[in-house]
């Protein structure tokens, strides 16, 4: 019995020493974890053409998908896309439900409290959509007291609540808001420039005002402390910007998404 106990203790020591040597018990880096799982998980909200939308065969497509594919390829893993509500993406990245948030996400100081961001890859702005025959709303100063829609959790919503006295209505997608505008239940919708242009191309009787409300930059959201992942993401984006690929994808997906 005593011998057995001694043997057991010895075995335990050997195992523990092995664990120390292999770094077991240490937290794996984001990149090591992704490589081990064999997939890069992208969180997005596929209602934001040309950056992400559902293609005719119901696949998530768009500029952000192309970028994420390039990142997955660089790492050497498969890309897995999770389509979800936009207002849940940042917290889901924070809690580890996905590796990258690629969803036309504006890198804001507020969001930087919760996640890290890659380098910027697109300049953007919020624009106002109104009915084509509307002559009363010509800029943000005309939104006070009006019923204005935005996608929930977006910088468009933040702009409306912080910078105007509008009565703000929140929707799951900008297209849902545009539908209500079409039906005459809203006076205006605030949404990012390129999706705004796609919306007016889809719904007849709407127009976009040529007045940028904000200056924003899109970046990819990554969980804080994922430094080796961020390094790869930044490198891939820098190369894609340099080669003009991102501009090319924007043009291609404008056409493919019908804007
Ligand atoms: N750029 C805006 C923001 O960061 C809107 C992004 C909405 N993206 C989407 N895929 N629905 O809040």
mmCIF file with all atom_site columns, C-alpha atoms in Angstrom, residues 5 29 31 61 131 137 150 158 200 213 217 219 226 235 247 254 256 258:
data_model
loop_
_atom_site.group_PDB
_atom_site.id
_atom_site.type_symbol
_atom_site.label_atom_id
_atom_site.label_alt_id
_atom_site.label_comp_id
_atom_site.label_asym_id
_atom_site.label_entity_id
_atom_site.label_seq_id
_atom_site.pdbx_PDB_ins_code
_atom_site.Cartn_x
_atom_site.Cartn_y
_atom_site.Cartn_z
_atom_site.occupancy
_atom_site.B_iso_or_equiv
_atom_site.pdbx_formal_charge
_atom_site.auth_seq_id
_atom_site.auth_comp_id
_atom_site.auth_asym_id
_atom_site.auth_atom_id
_atom_site.pdbx_PDB_model_num
ATOM 1  C CA . UNK A 1 5   ? 1.090   5.605  -2.683  1.00 0.00 ? 5   UNK A CA 1
ATOM 2  C CA . UNK A 1 29  ? -3.174  32.736 -27.559 1.00 0.00 ? 29  UNK A CA 1
ATOM 3  C CA . UNK A 1 31  ? -4.266  32.552 -32.865 1.00 0.00 ? 31  UNK A CA 1
ATOM 4  C CA . UNK A 1 61  ? -21.769 37.534 -49.112 1.00 0.00 ? 61  UNK A CA 1
ATOM 5  C CA . UNK A 1 131 ? -39.411 60.252 -49.162 1.00 0.00 ? 131 UNK A CA 1
ATOM 6  C CA . UNK A 1 137 ? -36.129 67.681 -44.191 1.00 0.00 ? 137 UNK A CA 1
ATOM 7  C CA . UNK A 1 150 ? -32.222 53.561 -37.402 1.00 0.00 ? 150 UNK A CA 1
ATOM 8  C CA . UNK A 1 158 ? -26.240 57.010 -31.435 1.00 0.00 ? 158 UNK A CA 1
ATOM 9  C CA . UNK A 1 200 ? -33.069 53.926 -52.310 1.00 0.00 ? 200 UNK A CA 1
ATOM 10 C CA . UNK A 1 213 ? -23.832 63.587 -40.567 1.00 0.00 ? 213 UNK A CA 1
ATOM 11 C CA . UNK A 1 217 ? -14.132 54.431 -40.184 1.00 0.00 ? 217 UNK A CA 1
ATOM 12 C CA . UNK A 1 219 ? -12.627 48.278 -38.595 1.00 0.00 ? 219 UNK A CA 1
ATOM 13 C CA . UNK A 1 226 ? -5.878  38.865 -28.826 1.00 0.00 ? 226 UNK A CA 1
ATOM 14 C CA . UNK A 1 235 ? -1.405  42.693 -41.931 1.00 0.00 ? 235 UNK A CA 1
ATOM 15 C CA . UNK A 1 247 ? -12.245 49.156 -53.398 1.00 0.00 ? 247 UNK A CA 1
ATOM 16 C CA . UNK A 1 254 ? -22.554 46.983 -55.063 1.00 0.00 ? 254 UNK A CA 1
ATOM 17 C CA . UNK A 1 256 ? -24.071 41.876 -56.875 1.00 0.00 ? 256 UNK A CA 1
ATOM 18 C CA . UNK A 1 258 ? -28.277 45.362 -56.549 1.00 0.00 ? 258 UNK A CA 1
#
